[in-house]
Amino acid sequence: MKIAVLPGDGIGPEIIAQAMRVLEVLRSEGLNMEFEEAPLGGAGYDAYGAPYPEFTQKICRAADAVLLGAVGGPQYDTLDRPLRPERGLLGIRKDLGLFANLRPAVLFPELANASTLKPEVVAGLDIMIVRELTGDIYFGQPRGMRVNDKGEREALNTMIYTESEVRRIAHVAFGIAMKRQKKLCSVDKANVLETTEFWKEIVIDVAKEYPQVQLTHMYVDNAAMQLIRNPKQFDVIVTGNIFGDILSDEASMLTGSIGMLASASLNETKKGLYEPAHGSAPDIAGKNLANPLATILSAAMMLRYTFNNEAAAARIEGAVKKVLAAGYRTGDIFEAGMKKVSCSEMGDQVVASM
Ligand code: IPM
Ligand code: MG
């Protein structure tokens, strides 16, 4: 199993180091993994002058899976848009065809008090957000800034989906729902936008192949409200790129800390990029304070989805649960009475309970 390791920027290298230690445990026991490191985002710009340099492209294209820390930092915000770290992330998604972004929002029972919502609203929460990742207004053409024929400056982006793009993400979402509670909610803005009215129509058509799945539809504004009001009504949510970007951040906060959430971005052959749902947290970078659990859980998702190794994935997740049950907490999930640990100490604990 060839794994490209992209630490990225900010806290990326620290959290990746801890995930690597956990994978190293499995490798020392005989799991066949080869790692190759490459820079992405600001690190790519610093090393090669591009956020997704050719060096990194080669390694990622040849790999079976990519493990990513995070990209971005204030020192890169003034660069030309095509050179910014975020473009590196969008570039690798498009380059590897990673159209299916799975963002689980799962509340570990030990962390029910870390949520800003009442424990009874979030206890037992287990939602899977399936976000389309390579289409929509993120990539639609035309886009850009220009001066119109009245001489005024204007800017535009294009929200667009092709039928095949909607079909393939719908199949992924129905497939996941089949392995869970068999409830799928498709989120759209079909009352206003043709793109998403079309989305809804295609999802309804794909649903014919999954008669056991209970399909519902929700407008995105209502979905944003329902996630706060009664999040446990959801099992799997499927939506487009921009709505999924927004709703997945919202859903992550239900669980108390975005520092706990893993994600997977898959292509048609189950090649995947695995990364924590959080960002590069420049404010705490280099201080050994970050929570490495989302990255460690992303490594578990990698074993599950790309390498079909459910046992190894479950073992990592079990180790994380044990560490939380034993009271170890990084600053972002700390509460009185618990044991506060650094990023590397959290890694120590997970490795020990492996
Ligand atoms: C995410 C991020 C990215 C996105 C940014 C950093 C380009 O917010 O992965 O959700 O908008 O997709
Ligand atoms: Mg986002």
mmCIF file of C-alpha atoms and ligand atoms in Angstrom:
data_model
loop_
_atom_site.group_PDB
_atom_site.id
_atom_site.type_symbol
_atom_site.label_atom_id
_atom_site.label_comp_id
_atom_site.label_asym_id
_atom_site.label_seq_id
_atom_site.Cartn_x
_atom_site.Cartn_y
_atom_site.Cartn_z
ATOM 1 C CA MET A 1 0.000 0.000 0.000
ATOM 2 C CA LYS A 2 1.581 3.210 -1.201
ATOM 3 C CA ILE A 3 0.706 6.234 0.873
ATOM 4 C CA ALA A 4 1.597 9.812 -0.001
ATOM 5 C CA VAL A 5 2.029 11.845 3.163
ATOM 6 C CA LEU A 6 1.414 15.578 2.866
ATOM 7 C CA PRO A 7 1.960 17.355 6.186
ATOM 8 C CA GLY A 8 1.061 20.777 4.704
ATOM 9 C CA ASP A 9 1.100 23.952 6.792
ATOM 10 C CA GLY A 10 0.500 25.230 10.308
ATOM 11 C CA ILE A 11 -0.259 22.398 12.715
ATOM 12 C CA GLY A 12 -0.201 19.944 9.777
ATOM 13 C CA PRO A 13 3.291 18.529 10.434
ATOM 14 C CA GLU A 14 2.549 18.032 14.172
ATOM 15 C CA ILE A 15 -0.707 16.157 13.713
ATOM 16 C CA ILE A 16 0.624 14.108 10.797
ATOM 17 C CA ALA A 17 3.587 13.042 12.950
ATOM 18 C CA GLN A 18 1.190 11.534 15.493
ATOM 19 C CA ALA A 19 -0.897 9.748 12.848
ATOM 20 C CA MET A 20 2.321 8.327 11.403
ATOM 21 C CA ARG A 21 3.286 6.922 14.785
ATOM 22 C CA VAL A 22 -0.040 5.108 14.953
ATOM 23 C CA LEU A 23 0.391 3.702 11.432
ATOM 24 C CA GLU A 24 3.941 2.731 12.338
ATOM 25 C CA VAL A 25 2.553 0.440 15.040
ATOM 26 C CA LEU A 26 0.576 -1.429 12.383
ATOM 27 C CA ARG A 27 3.538 -1.512 10.032
ATOM 28 C CA SER A 28 5.848 -2.919 12.695
ATOM 29 C CA GLU A 29 3.330 -5.728 13.099
ATOM 30 C CA GLY A 30 3.507 -6.581 9.421
ATOM 31 C CA LEU A 31 0.986 -4.357 7.596
ATOM 32 C CA ASN A 32 2.584 -3.565 4.260
ATOM 33 C CA MET A 33 2.754 0.223 3.891
ATOM 34 C CA GLU A 34 5.193 2.490 2.070
ATOM 35 C CA PHE A 35 5.207 6.202 2.821
ATOM 36 C CA GLU A 36 6.427 9.054 0.669
ATOM 37 C CA GLU A 37 6.319 12.632 1.878
ATOM 38 C CA ALA A 38 5.632 15.687 -0.289
ATOM 39 C CA PRO A 39 4.729 19.355 0.249
ATOM 40 C CA LEU A 40 1.259 20.795 -0.418
ATOM 41 C CA GLY A 41 -0.209 24.256 0.086
ATOM 42 C CA GLY A 42 2.094 26.899 1.505
ATOM 43 C CA ALA A 43 4.762 24.246 1.984
ATOM 44 C CA GLY A 44 4.548 23.498 -1.740
ATOM 45 C CA TYR A 45 4.863 27.180 -2.543
ATOM 46 C CA ASP A 46 7.887 27.531 -0.253
ATOM 47 C CA ALA A 47 9.651 24.486 -1.690
ATOM 48 C CA TYR A 48 8.699 24.663 -5.384
ATOM 49 C CA GLY A 49 6.806 27.915 -5.957
ATOM 50 C CA ALA A 50 3.423 26.200 -6.416
ATOM 51 C CA PRO A 51 0.740 25.028 -3.974
ATOM 52 C CA TYR A 52 0.438 21.653 -5.750
ATOM 53 C CA PRO A 53 3.885 21.265 -7.302
ATOM 54 C CA GLU A 54 4.723 18.694 -9.934
ATOM 55 C CA PHE A 55 6.878 16.811 -7.449
ATOM 56 C CA THR A 56 3.803 16.316 -5.260
ATOM 57 C CA GLN A 57 1.541 15.533 -8.217
ATOM 58 C CA LYS A 58 3.796 12.652 -9.261
ATOM 59 C CA ILE A 59 3.881 11.133 -5.806
ATOM 60 C CA CYS A 60 0.127 11.503 -5.277
ATOM 61 C CA ARG A 61 -0.804 10.091 -8.678
ATOM 62 C CA ALA A 62 1.345 7.028 -8.019
ATOM 63 C CA ALA A 63 0.004 6.471 -4.498
ATOM 64 C CA ASP A 64 -3.009 4.379 -3.465
ATOM 65 C CA ALA A 65 -3.963 6.901 -0.819
ATOM 66 C CA VAL A 66 -2.987 10.350 0.372
ATOM 67 C CA LEU A 67 -2.803 11.379 4.011
ATOM 68 C CA LEU A 68 -2.980 15.147 4.430
ATOM 69 C CA GLY A 69 -2.493 17.422 7.444
ATOM 70 C CA ALA A 70 -3.851 20.866 6.607
ATOM 71 C CA VAL A 71 -3.014 23.792 4.343
ATOM 72 C CA GLY A 72 -3.045 27.561 4.695
ATOM 73 C CA GLY A 73 -1.518 30.349 6.712
ATOM 74 C CA PRO A 74 -1.668 34.145 6.979
ATOM 75 C CA GLN A 75 1.740 34.544 5.336
ATOM 76 C CA TYR A 76 0.243 33.212 2.095
ATOM 77 C CA ASP A 77 -2.945 35.317 2.063
ATOM 78 C CA THR A 78 -1.406 38.087 -0.024
ATOM 79 C CA LEU A 79 -0.141 35.780 -2.788
ATOM 80 C CA ASP A 80 -1.854 35.794 -6.170
ATOM 81 C CA ARG A 81 -4.931 33.613 -6.019
ATOM 82 C CA PRO A 82 -3.514 30.703 -8.104
ATOM 83 C CA LEU A 83 -0.543 30.445 -5.741
ATOM 84 C CA ARG A 84 -2.503 30.303 -2.499
ATOM 85 C CA PRO A 85 -2.525 27.126 -0.389
ATOM 86 C CA GLU A 86 -6.294 26.592 -0.883
ATOM 87 C CA ARG A 87 -5.664 26.250 -4.610
ATOM 88 C CA GLY A 88 -3.357 23.356 -3.801
ATOM 89 C CA LEU A 89 -6.199 21.577 -2.083
ATOM 90 C CA LEU A 90 -8.689 22.274 -4.884
ATOM 91 C CA GLY A 91 -5.998 21.264 -7.385
ATOM 92 C CA ILE A 92 -5.323 17.860 -5.852
ATOM 93 C CA ARG A 93 -9.071 17.143 -5.514
ATOM 94 C CA LYS A 94 -9.602 17.847 -9.205
ATOM 95 C CA ASP A 95 -6.374 16.163 -10.347
ATOM 96 C CA LEU A 96 -7.136 12.897 -8.568
ATOM 97 C CA GLY A 97 -10.880 13.043 -9.351
ATOM 98 C CA LEU A 98 -11.821 12.985 -5.667
ATOM 99 C CA PHE A 99 -15.515 13.693 -6.176
ATOM 100 C CA ALA A 100 -16.935 12.036 -3.052
ATOM 101 C CA ASN A 101 -16.189 13.753 0.216
ATOM 102 C CA LEU A 102 -17.329 11.847 3.307
ATOM 103 C CA ARG A 103 -17.499 13.915 6.457
ATOM 104 C CA PRO A 104 -18.739 12.005 9.457
ATOM 105 C CA ALA A 105 -20.047 13.997 12.424
ATOM 106 C CA VAL A 106 -19.908 11.523 15.260
ATOM 107 C CA LEU A 107 -20.164 12.421 18.912
ATOM 108 C CA PHE A 108 -17.988 10.361 21.209
ATOM 109 C CA PRO A 109 -20.159 9.877 24.329
ATOM 110 C CA GLU A 110 -17.208 11.014 26.474
ATOM 111 C CA LEU A 111 -17.374 14.436 24.801
ATOM 112 C CA ALA A 112 -21.119 15.131 25.101
ATOM 113 C CA ASN A 113 -20.366 18.117 27.339
ATOM 114 C CA ALA A 114 -17.935 19.648 24.851
ATOM 115 C CA SER A 115 -20.778 20.496 22.473
ATOM 116 C CA THR A 116 -22.360 23.935 22.663
ATOM 117 C CA LEU A 117 -25.718 22.195 22.324
ATOM 118 C CA LYS A 118 -27.518 20.474 25.174
ATOM 119 C CA PRO A 119 -26.191 16.934 25.727
ATOM 120 C CA GLU A 120 -29.642 15.399 25.133
ATOM 121 C CA VAL A 121 -29.815 17.037 21.693
ATOM 122 C CA VAL A 122 -26.470 15.617 20.560
ATOM 123 C CA ALA A 123 -25.934 12.429 22.605
ATOM 124 C CA GLY A 124 -25.552 9.505 20.214
ATOM 125 C CA LEU A 125 -25.170 11.762 17.190
ATOM 126 C CA ASP A 126 -23.876 9.929 14.111
ATOM 127 C CA ILE A 127 -24.327 11.749 10.814
ATOM 128 C CA MET A 128 -22.490 11.148 7.557
ATOM 129 C CA ILE A 129 -22.325 14.112 5.227
ATOM 130 C CA VAL A 130 -21.601 13.173 1.632
ATOM 131 C CA ARG A 131 -20.405 16.293 -0.160
ATOM 132 C CA GLU A 132 -19.796 16.417 -3.907
ATOM 133 C CA LEU A 133 -16.272 17.780 -4.192
ATOM 134 C CA THR A 134 -15.200 18.444 -7.773
ATOM 135 C CA GLY A 135 -18.130 20.316 -9.298
ATOM 136 C CA ASP A 136 -20.601 23.098 -8.527
ATOM 137 C CA ILE A 137 -19.760 26.761 -8.099
ATOM 138 C CA TYR A 138 -16.245 25.801 -6.947
ATOM 139 C CA PHE A 139 -15.174 24.832 -10.451
ATOM 140 C CA GLY A 140 -17.927 26.100 -12.808
ATOM 141 C CA GLN A 141 -16.961 28.269 -15.761
ATOM 142 C CA PRO A 142 -17.154 31.145 -16.491
ATOM 143 C CA ARG A 143 -15.707 32.641 -13.371
ATOM 144 C CA GLY A 144 -13.697 35.699 -12.537
ATOM 145 C CA MET A 145 -13.678 39.458 -12.169
ATOM 146 C CA ARG A 146 -14.169 41.866 -15.050
ATOM 147 C CA VAL A 147 -15.455 45.251 -16.107
ATOM 148 C CA ASN A 148 -18.906 45.079 -17.689
ATOM 149 C CA ASP A 149 -20.092 47.028 -20.738
ATOM 150 C CA LYS A 150 -21.357 49.839 -18.490
ATOM 151 C CA GLY A 151 -17.814 50.247 -17.193
ATOM 152 C CA GLU A 152 -18.592 48.846 -13.761
ATOM 153 C CA ARG A 153 -16.488 46.155 -12.111
ATOM 154 C CA GLU A 154 -18.280 42.860 -11.463
ATOM 155 C CA ALA A 155 -17.455 39.306 -10.422
ATOM 156 C CA LEU A 156 -19.114 36.004 -11.162
ATOM 157 C CA ASN A 157 -19.050 32.280 -10.517
ATOM 158 C CA THR A 158 -21.113 29.580 -12.147
ATOM 159 C CA MET A 159 -23.135 26.970 -10.319
ATOM 160 C CA ILE A 160 -23.315 23.965 -12.608
ATOM 161 C CA TYR A 161 -23.743 20.189 -12.375
ATOM 162 C CA THR A 162 -23.801 17.621 -15.144
ATOM 163 C CA GLU A 163 -26.122 14.641 -14.886
ATOM 164 C CA SER A 164 -23.243 12.159 -14.551
ATOM 165 C CA GLU A 165 -21.714 14.168 -11.709
ATOM 166 C CA VAL A 166 -24.964 14.079 -9.756
ATOM 167 C CA ARG A 167 -25.581 10.412 -10.516
ATOM 168 C CA ARG A 168 -22.211 9.207 -9.284
ATOM 169 C CA ILE A 169 -22.343 11.113 -6.005
ATOM 170 C CA ALA A 170 -25.937 9.946 -5.475
ATOM 171 C CA HIS A 171 -24.808 6.334 -5.911
ATOM 172 C CA VAL A 172 -22.058 6.829 -3.330
ATOM 173 C CA ALA A 173 -24.539 8.330 -0.871
ATOM 174 C CA PHE A 174 -27.166 5.618 -1.357
ATOM 175 C CA GLY A 175 -24.438 2.972 -1.004
ATOM 176 C CA ILE A 176 -23.359 4.441 2.312
ATOM 177 C CA ALA A 177 -26.961 4.773 3.513
ATOM 178 C CA MET A 178 -27.469 1.068 2.746
ATOM 179 C CA LYS A 179 -24.698 0.247 5.227
ATOM 180 C CA ARG A 180 -26.168 2.519 7.903
ATOM 181 C CA GLN A 181 -29.716 3.408 8.965
ATOM 182 C CA LYS A 182 -30.945 3.497 5.338
ATOM 183 C CA LYS A 183 -32.059 7.123 5.583
ATOM 184 C CA LEU A 184 -30.800 9.647 3.059
ATOM 185 C CA CYS A 185 -31.585 13.356 3.035
ATOM 186 C CA SER A 186 -30.713 15.218 -0.149
ATOM 187 C CA VAL A 187 -30.147 18.915 0.463
ATOM 188 C CA ASP A 188 -30.922 21.438 -2.273
ATOM 189 C CA LYS A 189 -32.304 24.881 -2.975
ATOM 190 C CA ALA A 190 -34.711 23.616 -5.594
ATOM 191 C CA ASN A 191 -37.203 26.380 -4.822
ATOM 192 C CA VAL A 192 -34.812 28.951 -6.312
ATOM 193 C CA LEU A 193 -31.895 27.400 -8.229
ATOM 194 C CA GLU A 194 -32.271 25.313 -11.398
ATOM 195 C CA THR A 195 -28.938 23.582 -10.736
ATOM 196 C CA THR A 196 -30.255 22.078 -7.553
ATOM 197 C CA GLU A 197 -33.756 21.445 -8.901
ATOM 198 C CA PHE A 198 -31.936 19.293 -11.462
ATOM 199 C CA TRP A 199 -29.888 17.717 -8.640
ATOM 200 C CA LYS A 200 -33.080 16.719 -6.862
ATOM 201 C CA GLU A 201 -34.611 15.231 -10.017
ATOM 202 C CA ILE A 202 -31.510 13.053 -10.627
ATOM 203 C CA VAL A 203 -31.332 11.909 -6.994
ATOM 204 C CA ILE A 204 -35.002 10.843 -7.186
ATOM 205 C CA ASP A 205 -34.204 8.837 -10.306
ATOM 206 C CA VAL A 206 -31.170 7.106 -8.742
ATOM 207 C CA ALA A 207 -33.335 6.277 -5.700
ATOM 208 C CA LYS A 208 -35.272 3.747 -7.820
ATOM 209 C CA GLU A 209 -32.223 1.474 -7.586
ATOM 210 C CA TYR A 210 -32.255 1.659 -3.774
ATOM 211 C CA PRO A 211 -35.846 0.917 -2.762
ATOM 212 C CA GLN A 212 -34.817 0.119 0.820
ATOM 213 C CA VAL A 213 -33.436 3.593 1.418
ATOM 214 C CA GLN A 214 -35.860 6.185 2.711
ATOM 215 C CA LEU A 215 -35.098 9.332 0.687
ATOM 216 C CA THR A 216 -36.113 12.796 1.860
ATOM 217 C CA HIS A 217 -35.364 16.276 0.521
ATOM 218 C CA MET A 218 -34.640 19.455 2.387
ATOM 219 C CA TYR A 219 -33.883 23.020 1.384
ATOM 220 C CA VAL A 220 -30.436 24.059 2.502
ATOM 221 C CA ASP A 221 -31.657 26.888 4.737
ATOM 222 C CA ASN A 222 -33.992 24.527 6.552
ATOM 223 C CA ALA A 223 -31.220 21.905 6.782
ATOM 224 C CA ALA A 224 -28.963 24.457 8.474
ATOM 225 C CA MET A 225 -31.729 25.058 11.007
ATOM 226 C CA GLN A 226 -32.640 21.381 11.497
ATOM 227 C CA LEU A 227 -29.003 20.490 12.189
ATOM 228 C CA ILE A 228 -29.160 22.703 15.264
ATOM 229 C CA ARG A 229 -32.774 21.995 16.225
ATOM 230 C CA ASN A 230 -32.812 18.211 15.970
ATOM 231 C CA PRO A 231 -29.620 16.819 14.461
ATOM 232 C CA LYS A 232 -30.412 13.224 15.334
ATOM 233 C CA GLN A 233 -33.125 13.132 12.641
ATOM 234 C CA PHE A 234 -30.284 12.727 10.099
ATOM 235 C CA ASP A 235 -28.462 9.577 9.075
ATOM 236 C CA VAL A 236 -26.805 10.365 5.718
ATOM 237 C CA ILE A 237 -26.947 13.790 4.053
ATOM 238 C CA VAL A 238 -25.970 14.233 0.398
ATOM 239 C CA THR A 239 -25.426 17.633 -1.127
ATOM 240 C CA GLY A 240 -23.391 19.684 -3.570
ATOM 241 C CA ASN A 241 -19.973 21.214 -3.075
ATOM 242 C CA ILE A 242 -20.825 24.633 -1.649
ATOM 243 C CA PHE A 243 -23.767 23.548 0.536
ATOM 244 C CA GLY A 244 -21.675 20.625 1.772
ATOM 245 C CA ASP A 245 -18.784 22.907 2.653
ATOM 246 C CA ILE A 246 -21.030 25.009 4.858
ATOM 247 C CA LEU A 247 -23.202 22.277 6.390
ATOM 248 C CA SER A 248 -20.226 20.063 7.243
ATOM 249 C CA ASP A 249 -18.609 22.818 9.308
ATOM 250 C CA GLU A 250 -21.923 23.344 11.058
ATOM 251 C CA ALA A 251 -22.369 19.622 11.719
ATOM 252 C CA SER A 252 -18.820 19.315 13.024
ATOM 253 C CA MET A 253 -19.523 21.801 15.781
ATOM 254 C CA LEU A 254 -22.408 19.658 17.060
ATOM 255 C CA THR A 255 -19.766 17.212 18.187
ATOM 256 C CA GLY A 256 -17.987 19.749 20.361
ATOM 257 C CA SER A 257 -14.745 20.068 18.516
ATOM 258 C CA ILE A 258 -13.798 20.167 14.900
ATOM 259 C CA GLY A 259 -10.516 18.713 16.214
ATOM 260 C CA MET A 260 -12.201 15.295 16.389
ATOM 261 C CA LEU A 261 -13.497 14.932 12.858
ATOM 262 C CA ALA A 262 -11.928 12.940 10.061
ATOM 263 C CA SER A 263 -12.765 13.030 6.382
ATOM 264 C CA ALA A 264 -12.251 11.042 3.228
ATOM 265 C CA SER A 265 -12.328 12.211 -0.380
ATOM 266 C CA LEU A 266 -12.666 9.328 -2.816
ATOM 267 C CA ASN A 267 -12.432 8.870 -6.547
ATOM 268 C CA GLU A 268 -14.141 6.227 -8.658
ATOM 269 C CA THR A 269 -11.543 3.568 -7.851
ATOM 270 C CA LYS A 270 -11.575 4.157 -4.072
ATOM 271 C CA LYS A 271 -8.296 5.969 -4.181
ATOM 272 C CA GLY A 272 -8.659 8.509 -1.433
ATOM 273 C CA LEU A 273 -7.332 11.588 0.217
ATOM 274 C CA TYR A 274 -7.751 11.535 3.971
ATOM 275 C CA GLU A 275 -7.536 14.639 6.095
ATOM 276 C CA PRO A 276 -8.908 16.119 9.293
ATOM 277 C CA ALA A 277 -11.951 18.350 8.774
ATOM 278 C CA HIS A 278 -10.237 21.235 10.559
ATOM 279 C CA GLY A 279 -7.748 23.719 9.155
ATOM 280 C CA SER A 280 -4.110 24.571 9.765
ATOM 281 C CA ALA A 281 -4.718 26.596 12.977
ATOM 282 C CA PRO A 282 -1.773 29.003 12.495
ATOM 283 C CA ASP A 283 -2.382 30.501 15.969
ATOM 284 C CA ILE A 284 -1.263 27.303 17.720
ATOM 285 C CA ALA A 285 1.158 25.977 15.092
ATOM 286 C CA GLY A 286 4.499 24.747 16.383
ATOM 287 C CA LYS A 287 3.337 24.785 20.010
ATOM 288 C CA ASN A 288 2.528 21.086 20.359
ATOM 289 C CA LEU A 289 -1.046 22.011 21.400
ATOM 290 C CA ALA A 290 -3.101 20.698 18.485
ATOM 291 C CA ASN A 291 -5.504 17.796 18.749
ATOM 292 C CA PRO A 292 -4.119 14.978 16.556
ATOM 293 C CA LEU A 293 -7.204 12.753 16.885
ATOM 294 C CA ALA A 294 -8.961 13.903 13.698
ATOM 295 C CA THR A 295 -5.827 13.048 11.719
ATOM 296 C CA ILE A 296 -5.424 9.721 13.486
ATOM 297 C CA LEU A 297 -9.091 8.957 12.752
ATOM 298 C CA SER A 298 -8.487 9.979 9.118
ATOM 299 C CA ALA A 299 -5.754 7.338 8.944
ATOM 300 C CA ALA A 300 -8.354 4.852 10.213
ATOM 301 C CA MET A 301 -10.747 5.915 7.443
ATOM 302 C CA MET A 302 -7.919 5.351 4.952
ATOM 303 C CA LEU A 303 -7.490 1.795 6.133
ATOM 304 C CA ARG A 304 -11.253 1.228 5.913
ATOM 305 C CA TYR A 305 -12.155 2.854 2.585
ATOM 306 C CA THR A 306 -9.062 2.512 0.398
ATOM 307 C CA PHE A 307 -7.446 -0.588 1.880
ATOM 308 C CA ASN A 308 -10.600 -2.444 2.960
ATOM 309 C CA ASN A 309 -8.956 -3.231 6.275
ATOM 310 C CA GLU A 310 -11.874 -2.888 8.676
ATOM 311 C CA ALA A 311 -9.998 -4.600 11.523
ATOM 312 C CA ALA A 312 -7.090 -2.144 11.466
ATOM 313 C CA ALA A 313 -9.482 0.822 11.180
ATOM 314 C CA ALA A 314 -11.567 -0.383 14.095
ATOM 315 C CA ARG A 315 -8.450 -0.953 16.139
ATOM 316 C CA ILE A 316 -7.338 2.674 15.753
ATOM 317 C CA GLU A 317 -10.838 3.936 16.528
ATOM 318 C CA GLY A 318 -10.999 1.686 19.561
ATOM 319 C CA ALA A 319 -7.659 3.051 20.796
ATOM 320 C CA VAL A 320 -8.964 6.628 20.442
ATOM 321 C CA LYS A 321 -12.128 5.756 22.384
ATOM 322 C CA LYS A 322 -10.061 4.207 25.177
ATOM 323 C CA VAL A 323 -7.864 7.280 25.458
ATOM 324 C CA LEU A 324 -10.922 9.537 25.706
ATOM 325 C CA ALA A 325 -12.549 7.238 28.255
ATOM 326 C CA ALA A 326 -9.357 7.410 30.314
ATOM 327 C CA GLY A 327 -9.789 11.201 30.469
ATOM 328 C CA TYR A 328 -6.991 12.440 28.201
ATOM 329 C CA ARG A 329 -7.865 15.727 26.485
ATOM 330 C CA THR A 330 -6.053 18.264 24.347
ATOM 331 C CA GLY A 331 -6.950 21.914 25.010
ATOM 332 C CA ASP A 332 -9.785 22.101 22.456
ATOM 333 C CA ILE A 333 -11.807 19.373 24.219
ATOM 334 C CA PHE A 334 -10.602 19.948 27.756
ATOM 335 C CA GLU A 335 -13.012 20.145 30.688
ATOM 336 C CA ALA A 336 -12.386 20.362 34.411
ATOM 337 C CA GLY A 337 -11.397 17.057 36.003
ATOM 338 C CA MET A 338 -9.767 15.705 32.845
ATOM 339 C CA LYS A 339 -6.074 15.202 32.115
ATOM 340 C CA LYS A 340 -4.724 17.884 29.812
ATOM 341 C CA VAL A 341 -2.193 16.615 27.280
ATOM 342 C CA SER A 342 -0.156 18.033 24.414
ATOM 343 C CA CYS A 343 -0.390 16.913 20.813
ATOM 344 C CA SER A 344 2.509 14.461 21.143
ATOM 345 C CA GLU A 345 1.294 13.187 24.528
ATOM 346 C CA MET A 346 -2.076 12.439 22.944
ATOM 347 C CA GLY A 347 -0.133 10.495 20.313
ATOM 348 C CA ASP A 348 1.704 8.626 23.101
ATOM 349 C CA GLN A 349 -1.611 7.613 24.636
ATOM 350 C CA VAL A 350 -3.130 6.373 21.395
ATOM 351 C CA VAL A 351 0.015 4.412 20.541
ATOM 352 C CA ALA A 352 0.003 2.902 24.040
ATOM 353 C CA SER A 353 -3.633 1.818 23.801
ATOM 354 C CA MET A 354 -3.097 0.312 20.360
HETATM 355 C C1 IPM B 1 -12.935 22.479 3.197
HETATM 356 C C2 IPM B 1 -12.267 23.827 3.101
HETATM 357 C C3 IPM B 1 -11.896 24.057 1.661
HETATM 358 C C4 IPM B 1 -13.164 24.082 0.842
HETATM 359 C C5 IPM B 1 -11.051 25.334 1.394
HETATM 360 C C6 IPM B 1 -9.843 25.409 2.285
HETATM 361 C C7 IPM B 1 -10.662 25.453 -0.042
HETATM 362 O O1 IPM B 1 -13.106 24.811 3.605
HETATM 363 O O2 IPM B 1 -12.272 21.472 2.879
HETATM 364 O O3 IPM B 1 -14.092 22.413 3.597
HETATM 365 O O4 IPM B 1 -13.829 25.131 0.738
HETATM 366 O O5 IPM B 1 -13.518 23.049 0.288
HETATM 367 MG MG MG B 2 -14.872 24.083 4.492
#
